[in-house]
Short mmCIF file of C-alpha atoms in Angstrom, two decimals:
data_model
loop_
_atom_site.label_atom_id
_atom_site.label_comp_id
_atom_site.label_asym_id
_atom_site.label_seq_id
_atom_site.Cartn_x
_atom_site.Cartn_y
_atom_site.Cartn_z
CA UNK A 953 -26.41 -23.04 7.60
CA UNK A 954 -24.01 -24.81 9.95
CA UNK A 955 -23.30 -23.70 13.50
CA UNK A 956 -19.69 -22.80 12.59
CA UNK A 957 -20.94 -20.53 9.79
CA UNK A 958 -23.38 -18.77 12.15
CA UNK A 959 -20.62 -18.25 14.74
CA UNK A 960 -18.25 -16.93 12.08
CA UNK A 961 -20.84 -14.47 10.75
CA UNK A 962 -21.61 -13.29 14.28
CA UNK A 963 -17.93 -12.70 15.07
CA UNK A 964 -17.44 -10.96 11.72
CA UNK A 965 -20.38 -8.62 12.41
CA UNK A 966 -19.02 -7.87 15.89
CA UNK A 967 -15.57 -7.14 14.42
CA UNK A 968 -17.01 -4.76 11.80
CA UNK A 969 -19.10 -2.95 14.42
CA UNK A 970 -16.07 -2.58 16.69
CA UNK A 971 -13.79 -1.40 13.87
CA UNK A 972 -16.33 1.13 12.59
CA UNK A 973 -17.06 2.51 16.05
CA UNK A 974 -13.36 3.21 16.62
CA UNK A 975 -13.54 2.04 20.22
CA UNK A 976 -10.79 -0.51 19.63
CA UNK A 977 -7.82 -0.43 17.28
CA UNK A 978 -8.32 -2.60 14.20
CA UNK A 979 -5.33 -4.84 14.96
CA UNK A 980 -6.66 -5.56 18.47
CA UNK A 981 -10.14 -6.19 17.05
CA UNK A 982 -8.69 -8.66 14.54
CA UNK A 983 -6.75 -10.47 17.26
CA UNK A 984 -9.90 -10.65 19.38
CA UNK A 985 -11.90 -12.05 16.45
CA UNK A 986 -9.24 -14.70 15.77
CA UNK A 987 -9.17 -15.64 19.46
CA UNK A 988 -12.97 -15.91 19.54
CA UNK A 989 -12.95 -18.23 16.52
CA UNK A 990 -10.46 -20.48 18.32
CA UNK A 991 -12.43 -20.42 21.58
CA UNK A 992 -15.63 -21.45 19.80
CA UNK A 993 -13.77 -24.26 18.01
CA UNK A 994 -14.30 -22.85 14.50
CA UNK A 995 -10.54 -22.71 13.96
CA UNK A 996 -7.79 -24.88 15.35
CA UNK A 997 -4.77 -22.99 16.74
CA UNK A 998 -2.63 -24.29 13.83
CA UNK A 999 -5.15 -22.94 11.32
CA UNK A 1000 -5.49 -19.57 13.05
CA UNK A 1001 -1.73 -19.00 13.23
CA UNK A 1002 -0.86 -20.51 9.86
CA UNK A 1003 -0.71 -17.12 8.14
CA UNK A 1004 2.17 -16.00 10.35
CA UNK A 1005 4.35 -18.75 8.87
CA UNK A 1006 4.11 -17.22 5.40
CA UNK A 1007 7.50 -15.69 4.42
CA UNK A 1008 5.64 -12.79 2.78
CA UNK A 1009 4.72 -11.48 6.24
CA UNK A 1010 8.39 -11.02 7.13
CA UNK A 1011 9.15 -9.34 3.80
CA UNK A 1012 6.32 -6.86 4.39
CA UNK A 1013 7.58 -6.20 7.94
CA UNK A 1014 11.05 -5.44 6.54
CA UNK A 1015 9.54 -2.93 4.09
CA UNK A 1016 7.89 -1.08 6.95
CA UNK A 1017 11.18 -0.97 8.88
CA UNK A 1018 13.04 0.46 5.85
CA UNK A 1019 10.25 2.98 5.23
CA UNK A 1020 10.25 4.08 8.87
CA UNK A 1021 14.05 4.54 8.73
CA UNK A 1022 13.74 6.73 5.62
CA UNK A 1023 10.98 8.79 7.19
CA UNK A 1024 12.68 9.32 10.56
CA UNK A 1025 16.13 10.05 9.11
CA UNK A 1026 14.78 12.86 6.91
CA UNK A 1027 16.94 11.60 4.05
CA UNK A 1028 14.17 12.08 1.51
CA UNK A 1029 13.06 15.56 2.62
CA UNK A 1030 15.80 17.62 0.97
CA UNK A 1031 15.83 15.47 -2.17
CA UNK A 1032 12.05 15.58 -2.66
CA UNK A 1033 11.89 19.33 -2.04
CA UNK A 1034 14.52 19.89 -4.74
CA UNK A 1035 12.73 17.52 -7.11
CA UNK A 1036 9.32 19.18 -6.65
CA UNK A 1037 10.85 22.56 -7.51
CA UNK A 1038 9.26 25.97 -7.22
CA UNK A 1039 6.38 25.71 -9.68
CA UNK A 1040 3.11 24.72 -8.02
CA UNK A 1041 1.03 24.66 -11.21
CA UNK A 1042 -0.69 21.24 -11.38
CA UNK A 1043 0.36 20.65 -15.00
CA UNK A 1044 4.02 20.92 -14.06
CA UNK A 1045 3.91 19.70 -10.48
CA UNK A 1046 1.79 16.56 -10.95
CA UNK A 1047 4.42 14.63 -12.98
CA UNK A 1048 7.07 15.61 -10.44
CA UNK A 1049 4.86 14.28 -7.65
CA UNK A 1050 3.65 11.12 -9.36
CA UNK A 1051 6.84 9.85 -11.01
CA UNK A 1052 9.02 9.50 -7.87
CA UNK A 1053 6.08 8.14 -5.87
CA UNK A 1054 5.36 5.52 -8.56
CA UNK A 1055 9.05 4.58 -8.78
CA UNK A 1056 9.55 4.26 -5.01
CA UNK A 1057 6.25 2.37 -4.68
CA UNK A 1058 7.53 -0.21 -7.14
CA UNK A 1059 10.51 -1.07 -4.93
CA UNK A 1060 9.00 -0.47 -1.47
CA UNK A 1061 5.51 -1.42 -0.36
CA UNK A 1062 3.26 1.45 -1.44
CA UNK A 1063 1.38 2.04 1.83
CA UNK A 1064 4.36 3.43 3.79
CA UNK A 1065 5.41 5.45 0.71
CA UNK A 1066 2.16 7.42 0.94
CA UNK A 1067 2.71 7.92 4.67
CA UNK A 1068 6.20 9.30 3.94
CA UNK A 1069 5.13 11.63 1.13
CA UNK A 1070 2.02 13.20 2.68
CA UNK A 1071 3.92 15.39 5.22
CA UNK A 1072 6.50 16.28 2.54
CA UNK A 1073 3.74 17.40 0.17
CA UNK A 1074 2.03 19.34 2.95
CA UNK A 1075 5.27 21.18 3.72
CA UNK A 1076 5.94 21.90 0.03
CA UNK A 1077 2.35 23.09 -0.59
CA UNK A 1078 2.48 25.37 2.47
CA UNK A 1079 5.70 26.96 1.25
CA UNK A 1080 4.17 27.66 -2.17
CA UNK A 1081 0.74 28.68 -0.85
CA UNK A 1082 -1.16 26.05 -2.81
CA UNK A 1083 -3.83 23.62 -1.63
CA UNK A 1084 -2.28 20.23 -0.90
CA UNK A 1085 -5.63 18.56 -1.67
CA UNK A 1086 -4.91 18.96 -5.40
CA UNK A 1087 -2.02 16.52 -5.08
CA UNK A 1088 -3.25 13.92 -2.58
CA UNK A 1089 -5.42 11.86 -4.95
CA UNK A 1090 -2.68 11.83 -7.65
CA UNK A 1091 -0.27 10.77 -4.88
CA UNK A 1092 -2.57 7.87 -3.98
CA UNK A 1093 -3.04 6.82 -7.61
CA UNK A 1094 0.70 6.98 -8.29
CA UNK A 1095 1.48 4.76 -5.30
CA UNK A 1096 -1.17 2.21 -6.32
CA UNK A 1097 -0.07 2.14 -9.96
CA UNK A 1098 3.61 1.99 -9.04
CA UNK A 1099 2.84 -0.95 -6.79
CA UNK A 1100 1.39 -2.88 -9.74
CA UNK A 1101 4.70 -2.79 -11.62
CA UNK A 1102 6.73 -5.22 -9.50
CA UNK A 1103 6.24 -8.19 -7.23
CA UNK A 1104 7.35 -6.25 -4.14
CA UNK A 1105 5.31 -3.13 -4.99
CA UNK A 1106 2.41 -4.13 -2.75
CA UNK A 1107 1.93 -6.61 0.04
CA UNK A 1108 -0.97 -8.05 -1.98
CA UNK A 1109 1.37 -9.10 -4.78
CA UNK A 1110 3.74 -10.80 -2.34
CA UNK A 1111 0.90 -12.62 -0.58
CA UNK A 1112 -0.60 -13.74 -3.91
CA UNK A 1113 2.77 -15.13 -5.02
CA UNK A 1114 3.12 -16.94 -1.69
CA UNK A 1115 -0.34 -18.47 -2.09
CA UNK A 1116 0.53 -19.65 -5.61
CA UNK A 1117 3.77 -21.20 -4.36
CA UNK A 1118 2.27 -22.99 -1.33
CA UNK A 1119 -1.20 -23.93 -2.59
CA UNK A 1120 -1.96 -27.41 -3.92
CA UNK A 1121 -4.52 -25.92 -6.33
CA UNK A 1122 -1.88 -24.05 -8.36
CA UNK A 1123 0.68 -26.86 -8.62
CA UNK A 1124 1.47 -26.17 -12.27
CA UNK A 1125 1.94 -22.42 -11.83
CA UNK A 1126 5.31 -20.76 -11.36
CA UNK A 1127 5.70 -18.07 -8.68
CA UNK A 1128 5.28 -14.52 -9.92
CA UNK A 1129 8.47 -13.02 -11.33
CA UNK A 1130 9.89 -9.75 -10.03
CA UNK A 1131 8.89 -7.72 -13.11
CA UNK A 1132 6.16 -9.99 -14.49
CA UNK A 1133 3.42 -7.53 -13.51
CA UNK A 1134 5.15 -4.63 -15.28
CA UNK A 1135 3.67 -5.73 -18.61
CA UNK A 1136 0.33 -4.46 -17.33
CA UNK A 1137 1.48 -2.01 -14.65
CA UNK A 1138 3.71 0.24 -16.78
CA UNK A 1139 1.11 0.92 -19.53
CA UNK A 1140 -1.50 1.62 -16.83
CA UNK A 1141 0.90 4.01 -15.10
CA UNK A 1142 1.66 5.86 -18.35
CA UNK A 1143 -2.03 6.19 -19.31
CA UNK A 1144 -3.09 7.33 -15.84
CA UNK A 1145 -0.26 9.83 -15.49
CA UNK A 1146 -1.05 11.32 -18.91
CA UNK A 1147 -4.76 11.58 -18.06
CA UNK A 1148 -4.19 13.26 -14.69
CA UNK A 1149 -1.73 15.77 -16.12
CA UNK A 1150 -3.88 16.66 -19.14
CA UNK A 1151 -7.43 16.37 -17.77
CA UNK A 1152 -7.36 15.30 -14.12
CA UNK A 1153 -7.09 18.72 -12.53
#
């Protein structure tokens, strides 16, 4: 094993220990790990900072800005409360939770969608005296499955498309189309929604 590999493994172990201990925020721990790799000469500065030149990073940042604006403005609160309705029975409520989450997750990165919907669900569940825990896993699944339906549904899809476009290995491949993933994502969403409504609870 080369010296660079040993250094990299050591820094990776230190990062994992720091992240798991919670003594330092993950983003600061990542920055420290990247800096350490540069200081030890494992990475050149151009290599370490190359990821920030990927256009996908700026697209993802824009999604978070839009999501934060929706959350802070309260624009979704009234609409979602009306959509969820008064019935808290899982058989009726689960489709009303999962469908809008899946749809919004297909057009906005799914991670902030979950962050927006959790307090809304907590408020709705409190009003109807039902345990919110019955809806949190379906919420998570809906956001993941909705994100698989479009290119912009998850940051992973955007990054993968950027890698395909910029990599010399995939020279003959076209970038992922906006709805190319829907051929797999929509059937998965339909099957999963049906299962959760019929048997999941």
